[in-house]
GROMACS .gro file of C-alpha atoms in nm:
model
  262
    1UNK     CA    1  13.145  10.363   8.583
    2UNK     CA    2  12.797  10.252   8.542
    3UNK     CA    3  12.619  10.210   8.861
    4UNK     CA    4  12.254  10.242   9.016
    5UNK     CA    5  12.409  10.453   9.256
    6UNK     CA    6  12.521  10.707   8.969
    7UNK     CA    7  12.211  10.610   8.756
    8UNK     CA    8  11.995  10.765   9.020
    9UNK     CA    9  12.201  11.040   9.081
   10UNK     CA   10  12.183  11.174   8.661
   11UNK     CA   11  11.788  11.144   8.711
   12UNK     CA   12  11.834  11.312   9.016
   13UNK     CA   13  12.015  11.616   8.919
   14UNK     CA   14  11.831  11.686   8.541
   15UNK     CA   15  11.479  11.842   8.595
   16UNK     CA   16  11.326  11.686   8.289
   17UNK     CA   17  11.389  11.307   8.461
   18UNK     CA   18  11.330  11.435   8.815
   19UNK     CA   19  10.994  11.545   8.703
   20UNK     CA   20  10.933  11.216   8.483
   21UNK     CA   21  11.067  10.982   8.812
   22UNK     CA   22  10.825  11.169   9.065
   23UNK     CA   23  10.533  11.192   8.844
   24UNK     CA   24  10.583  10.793   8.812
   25UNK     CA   25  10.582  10.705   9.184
   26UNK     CA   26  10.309  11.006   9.265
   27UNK     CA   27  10.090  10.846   9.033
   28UNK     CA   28  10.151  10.480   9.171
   29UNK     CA   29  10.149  10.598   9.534
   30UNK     CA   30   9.754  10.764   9.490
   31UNK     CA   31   9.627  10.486   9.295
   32UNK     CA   32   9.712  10.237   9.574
   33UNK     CA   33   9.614  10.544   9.813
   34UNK     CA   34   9.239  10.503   9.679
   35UNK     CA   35   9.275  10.153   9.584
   36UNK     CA   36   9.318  10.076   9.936
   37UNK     CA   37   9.041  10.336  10.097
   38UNK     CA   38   8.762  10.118   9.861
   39UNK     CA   39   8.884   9.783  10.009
   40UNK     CA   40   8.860   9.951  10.352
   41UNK     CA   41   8.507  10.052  10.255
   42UNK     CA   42   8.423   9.748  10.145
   43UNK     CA   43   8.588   9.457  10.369
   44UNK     CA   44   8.359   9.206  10.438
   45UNK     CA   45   8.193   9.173  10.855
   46UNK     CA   46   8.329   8.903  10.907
   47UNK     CA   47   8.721   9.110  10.862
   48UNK     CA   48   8.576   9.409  10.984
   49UNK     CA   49   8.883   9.448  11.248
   50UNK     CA   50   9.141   9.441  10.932
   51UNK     CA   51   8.900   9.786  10.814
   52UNK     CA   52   9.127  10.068  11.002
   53UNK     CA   53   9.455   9.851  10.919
   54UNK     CA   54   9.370   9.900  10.544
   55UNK     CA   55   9.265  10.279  10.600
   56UNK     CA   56   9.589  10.365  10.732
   57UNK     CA   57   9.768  10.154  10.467
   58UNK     CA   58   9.557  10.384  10.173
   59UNK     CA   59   9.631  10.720  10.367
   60UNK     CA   60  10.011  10.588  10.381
   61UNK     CA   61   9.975  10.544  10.019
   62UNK     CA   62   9.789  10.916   9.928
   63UNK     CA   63  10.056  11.066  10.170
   64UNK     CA   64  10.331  10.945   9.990
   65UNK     CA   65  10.208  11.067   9.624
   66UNK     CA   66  10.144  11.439   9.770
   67UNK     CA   67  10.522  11.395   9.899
   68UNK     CA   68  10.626  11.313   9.565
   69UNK     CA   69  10.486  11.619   9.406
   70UNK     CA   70  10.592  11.814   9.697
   71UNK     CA   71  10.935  11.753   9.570
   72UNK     CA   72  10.823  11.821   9.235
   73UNK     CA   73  10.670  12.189   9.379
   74UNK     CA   74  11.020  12.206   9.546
   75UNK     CA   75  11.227  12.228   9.265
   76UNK     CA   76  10.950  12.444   9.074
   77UNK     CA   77  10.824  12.163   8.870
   78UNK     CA   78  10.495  12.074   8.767
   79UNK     CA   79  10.403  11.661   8.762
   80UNK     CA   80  10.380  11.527   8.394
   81UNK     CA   81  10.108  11.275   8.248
   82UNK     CA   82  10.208  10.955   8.362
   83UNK     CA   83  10.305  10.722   8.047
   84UNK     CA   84  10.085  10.457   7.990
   85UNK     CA   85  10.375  10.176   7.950
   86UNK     CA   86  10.496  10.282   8.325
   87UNK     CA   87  10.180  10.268   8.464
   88UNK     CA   88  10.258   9.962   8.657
   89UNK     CA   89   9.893   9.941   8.877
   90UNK     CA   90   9.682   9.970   8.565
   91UNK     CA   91   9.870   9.690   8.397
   92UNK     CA   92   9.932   9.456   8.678
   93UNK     CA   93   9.516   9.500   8.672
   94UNK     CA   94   9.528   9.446   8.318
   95UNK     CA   95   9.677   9.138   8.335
   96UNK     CA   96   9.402   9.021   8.668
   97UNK     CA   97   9.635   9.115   8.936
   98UNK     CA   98   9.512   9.259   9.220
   99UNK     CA   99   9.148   9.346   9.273
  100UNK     CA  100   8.980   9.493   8.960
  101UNK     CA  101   8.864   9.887   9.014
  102UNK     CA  102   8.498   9.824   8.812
  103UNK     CA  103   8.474   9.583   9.140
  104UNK     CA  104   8.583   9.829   9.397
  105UNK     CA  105   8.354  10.117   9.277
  106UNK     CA  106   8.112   9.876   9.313
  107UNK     CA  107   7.952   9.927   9.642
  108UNK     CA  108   7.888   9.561   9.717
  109UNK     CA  109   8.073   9.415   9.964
  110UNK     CA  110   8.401   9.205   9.925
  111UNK     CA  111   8.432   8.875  10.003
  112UNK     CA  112   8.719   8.674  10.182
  113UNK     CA  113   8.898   8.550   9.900
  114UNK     CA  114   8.874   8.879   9.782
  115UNK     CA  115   9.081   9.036  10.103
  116UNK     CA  116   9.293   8.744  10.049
  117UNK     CA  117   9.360   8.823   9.689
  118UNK     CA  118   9.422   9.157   9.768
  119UNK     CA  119   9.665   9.044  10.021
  120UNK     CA  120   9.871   8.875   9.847
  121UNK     CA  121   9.885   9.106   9.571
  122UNK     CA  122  10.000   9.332   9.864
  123UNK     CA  123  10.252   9.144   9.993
  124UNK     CA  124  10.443   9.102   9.691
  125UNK     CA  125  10.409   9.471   9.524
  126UNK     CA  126  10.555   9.574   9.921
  127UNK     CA  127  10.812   9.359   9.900
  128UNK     CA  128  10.936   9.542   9.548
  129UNK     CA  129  10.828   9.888   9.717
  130UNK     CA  130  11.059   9.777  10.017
  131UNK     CA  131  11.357   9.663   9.842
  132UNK     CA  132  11.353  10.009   9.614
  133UNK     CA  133  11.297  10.218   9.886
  134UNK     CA  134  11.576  10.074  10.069
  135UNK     CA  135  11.789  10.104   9.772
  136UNK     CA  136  11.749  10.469   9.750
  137UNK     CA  137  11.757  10.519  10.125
  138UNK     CA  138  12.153  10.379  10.083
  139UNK     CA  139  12.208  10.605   9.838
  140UNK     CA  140  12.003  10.949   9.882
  141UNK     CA  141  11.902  10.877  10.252
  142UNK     CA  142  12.140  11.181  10.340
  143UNK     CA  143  12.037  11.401  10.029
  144UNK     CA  144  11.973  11.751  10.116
  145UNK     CA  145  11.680  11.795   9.890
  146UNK     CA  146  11.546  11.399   9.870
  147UNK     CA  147  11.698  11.276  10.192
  148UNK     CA  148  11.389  11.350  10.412
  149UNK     CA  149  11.105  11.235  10.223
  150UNK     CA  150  11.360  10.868  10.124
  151UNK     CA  151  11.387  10.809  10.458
  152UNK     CA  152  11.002  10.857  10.564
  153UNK     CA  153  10.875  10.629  10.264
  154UNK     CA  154  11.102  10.376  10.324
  155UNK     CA  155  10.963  10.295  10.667
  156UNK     CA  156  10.634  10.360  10.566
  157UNK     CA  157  10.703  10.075  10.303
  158UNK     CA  158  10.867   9.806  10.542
  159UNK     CA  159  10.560   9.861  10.753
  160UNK     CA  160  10.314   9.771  10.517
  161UNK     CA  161  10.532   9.488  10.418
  162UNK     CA  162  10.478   9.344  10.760
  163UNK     CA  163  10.137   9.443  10.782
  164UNK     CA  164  10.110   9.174  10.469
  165UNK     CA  165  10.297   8.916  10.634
  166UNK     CA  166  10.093   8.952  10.890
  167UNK     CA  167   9.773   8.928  10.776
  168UNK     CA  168   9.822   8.649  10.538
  169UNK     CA  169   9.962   8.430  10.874
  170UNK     CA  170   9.612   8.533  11.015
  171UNK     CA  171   9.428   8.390  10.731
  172UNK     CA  172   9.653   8.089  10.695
  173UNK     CA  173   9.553   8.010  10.989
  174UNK     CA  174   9.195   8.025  10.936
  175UNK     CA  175   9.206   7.753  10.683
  176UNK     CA  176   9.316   7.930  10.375
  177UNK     CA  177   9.673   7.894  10.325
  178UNK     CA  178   9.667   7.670   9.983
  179UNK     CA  179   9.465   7.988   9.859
  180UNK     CA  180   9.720   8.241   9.962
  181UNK     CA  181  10.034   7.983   9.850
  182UNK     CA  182   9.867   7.965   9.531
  183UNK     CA  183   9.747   8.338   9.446
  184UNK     CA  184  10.151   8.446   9.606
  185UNK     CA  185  10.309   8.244   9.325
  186UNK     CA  186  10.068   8.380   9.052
  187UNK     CA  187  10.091   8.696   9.178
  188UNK     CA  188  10.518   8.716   9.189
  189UNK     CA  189  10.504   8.547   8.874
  190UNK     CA  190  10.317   8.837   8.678
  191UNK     CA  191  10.489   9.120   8.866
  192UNK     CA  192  10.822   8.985   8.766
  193UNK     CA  193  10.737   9.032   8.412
  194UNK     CA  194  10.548   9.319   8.462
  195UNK     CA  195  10.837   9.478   8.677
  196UNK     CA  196  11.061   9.402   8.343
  197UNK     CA  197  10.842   9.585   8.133
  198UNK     CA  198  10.800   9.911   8.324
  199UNK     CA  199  11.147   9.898   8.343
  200UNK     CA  200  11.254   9.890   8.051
  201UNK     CA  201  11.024  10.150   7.963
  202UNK     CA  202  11.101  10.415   8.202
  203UNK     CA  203  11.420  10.327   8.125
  204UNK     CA  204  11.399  10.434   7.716
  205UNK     CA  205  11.185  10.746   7.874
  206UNK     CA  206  11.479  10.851   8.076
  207UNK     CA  207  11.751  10.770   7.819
  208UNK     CA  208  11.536  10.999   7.568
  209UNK     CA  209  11.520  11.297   7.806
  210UNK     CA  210  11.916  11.258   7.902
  211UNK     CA  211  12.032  11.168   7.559
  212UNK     CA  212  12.182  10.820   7.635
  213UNK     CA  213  12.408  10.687   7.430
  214UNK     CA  214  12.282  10.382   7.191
  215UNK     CA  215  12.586  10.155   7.386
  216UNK     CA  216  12.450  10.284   7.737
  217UNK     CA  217  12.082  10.191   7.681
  218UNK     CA  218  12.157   9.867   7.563
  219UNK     CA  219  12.359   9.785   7.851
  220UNK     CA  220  12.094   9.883   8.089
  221UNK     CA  221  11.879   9.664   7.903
  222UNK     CA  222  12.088   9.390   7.908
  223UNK     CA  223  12.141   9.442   8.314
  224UNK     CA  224  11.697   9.470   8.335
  225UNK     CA  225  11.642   9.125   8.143
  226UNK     CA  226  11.979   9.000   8.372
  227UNK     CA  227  11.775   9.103   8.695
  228UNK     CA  228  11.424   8.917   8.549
  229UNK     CA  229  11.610   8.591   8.415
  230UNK     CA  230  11.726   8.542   8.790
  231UNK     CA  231  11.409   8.629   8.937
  232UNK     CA  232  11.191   8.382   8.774
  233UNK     CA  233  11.446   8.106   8.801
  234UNK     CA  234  11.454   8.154   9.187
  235UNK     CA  235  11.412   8.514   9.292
  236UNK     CA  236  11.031   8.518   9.285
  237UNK     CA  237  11.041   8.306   9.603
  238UNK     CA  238  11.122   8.537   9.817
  239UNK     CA  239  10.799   8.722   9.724
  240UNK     CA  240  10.580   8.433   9.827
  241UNK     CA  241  10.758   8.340  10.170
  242UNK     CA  242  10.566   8.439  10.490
  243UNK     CA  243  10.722   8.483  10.856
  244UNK     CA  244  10.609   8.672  11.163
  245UNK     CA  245  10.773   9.025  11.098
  246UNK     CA  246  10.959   9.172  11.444
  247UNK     CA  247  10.720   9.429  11.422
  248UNK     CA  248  10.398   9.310  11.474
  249UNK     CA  249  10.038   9.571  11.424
  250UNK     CA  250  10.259   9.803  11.239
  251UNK     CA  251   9.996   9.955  11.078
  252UNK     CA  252   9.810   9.948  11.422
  253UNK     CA  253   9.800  10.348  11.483
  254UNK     CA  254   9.674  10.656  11.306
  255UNK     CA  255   9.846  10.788  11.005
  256UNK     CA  256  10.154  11.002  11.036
  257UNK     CA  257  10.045  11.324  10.873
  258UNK     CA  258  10.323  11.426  10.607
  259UNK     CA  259  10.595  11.646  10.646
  260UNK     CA  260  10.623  11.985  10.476
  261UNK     CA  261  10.887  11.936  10.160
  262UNK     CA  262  10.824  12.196   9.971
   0.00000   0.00000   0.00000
């Protein structure tokens, strides 16, 4: 029976999709890593407080890709180049999602509607981030080899999920909540489509390494278009809704520095 549960579990076990899987999320998890240390450089006096907030959100982020290959090291694998149709930071900024990185190697200072761009962009690639890592968590949260690093990530994730929900309330408050309404549903909108497109492609990445069966493939591709006709007939929304998380300043402390997994 075909299931995400036993989906993860064959790229799990095989080296060659293992290695393919990690060097996807390592790469993803140290672009946001830097992405995030720039905007901390850069924030703007008058959000000078959100500065260490941000920091710790980027050294969540570096943390995490360095746990990834970790796991890699682990198993005695070495990380492979990242394909170009999975790299879903690069074209989320390709398609003017998300602050651009010409403008954060630029050392000129942001601007508010550049925080709250960045924000929002935030709060809805989080919200994916959450609802993955919580996904795996169910299913590999006990793993001997995976279990560990699952379980850290996935609280690291819900954090800065709340962090975003956070923030944004701040801002709305300040007077710019038809911005962040507006940039939310423009930024759900592309990640949606985006989110189809990277999946689809690690998907025919991982069905070439494991030999998938013409039937299988096109069954998973049927269930990944499925997934993205429901999400932009009403799933989106709950990418764009904001609420007072339960835990507020949860990215209020220093970094937690990363357990040894290999």
């Amino acid at each position: 029976m075909l299931s995400a549960r036993s989906l993860f579990q064959e790229i799990v076990d095989d080296d060659e999709s293992f290695r393919l899987f990690c060097s996807i999320a390592a790469g993803g998890e140290s672009q946001g890593g830097w992405e995030n240390a720039r905007i901390a450089a850069l924030v703007p006096r008058s959000e000078r407080d959100l500065a260490p907030r941000t920091a710790r959100h980027g050294a969540d982020e570096d943390m995490h890709g360095r746990v990834f290959h970790a796991l890699l090291k682990k198993r005695g694998l070495a990380p492979v180049p990242v394909p170009a149709d999975t790299d879903c930071t690069m074209i989320l900024e390709r398609h003017g999602i998300g602050l651009a990185h010409d403008r954060l190697r630029a050392d000129r200072p942001l601007t508010v509607p550049d925080i709250v761009g960045y924000l929002a962009h935030s709060r809805v690639t989080e919200q994916r981030a959450s609802e993955q890592m919580a996904l795996l968590r169910r299913y590999f949260g006990d793993h001997p080899d995976v279990g560990r690093a699952v379980r850290m990530i996935s609280g690291d994730e819900d954090n800065h999920l709340a962090y975003c929900h956070e923030e944004l309330l701040r801002l709305a408050a300040a007077g710019h909540g038809r911005v962040i309404r507006r940039t939310l549903r423009a930024c759900a909108l592309a990640e949606i489509r985006i989110h189809r497109d990277v999946s689809l492609a690690v998907m025919a990445h991982v069905g070439r390494i494991l030999g998938w069966p013409r039937a299988r493939s096109a069954l998973l591709t049927f269930g990944i278009h499925a997934v993205y006709a429901c999400e932009r007939a009403v799933g989106w929304r709950r990418m764009v809704s904001l609420r007072m998380p339960e835990h507020r300043n949860a990215l209020g402390g220093p970094a937690t520095p990363a357990p040894e997994f290999a």
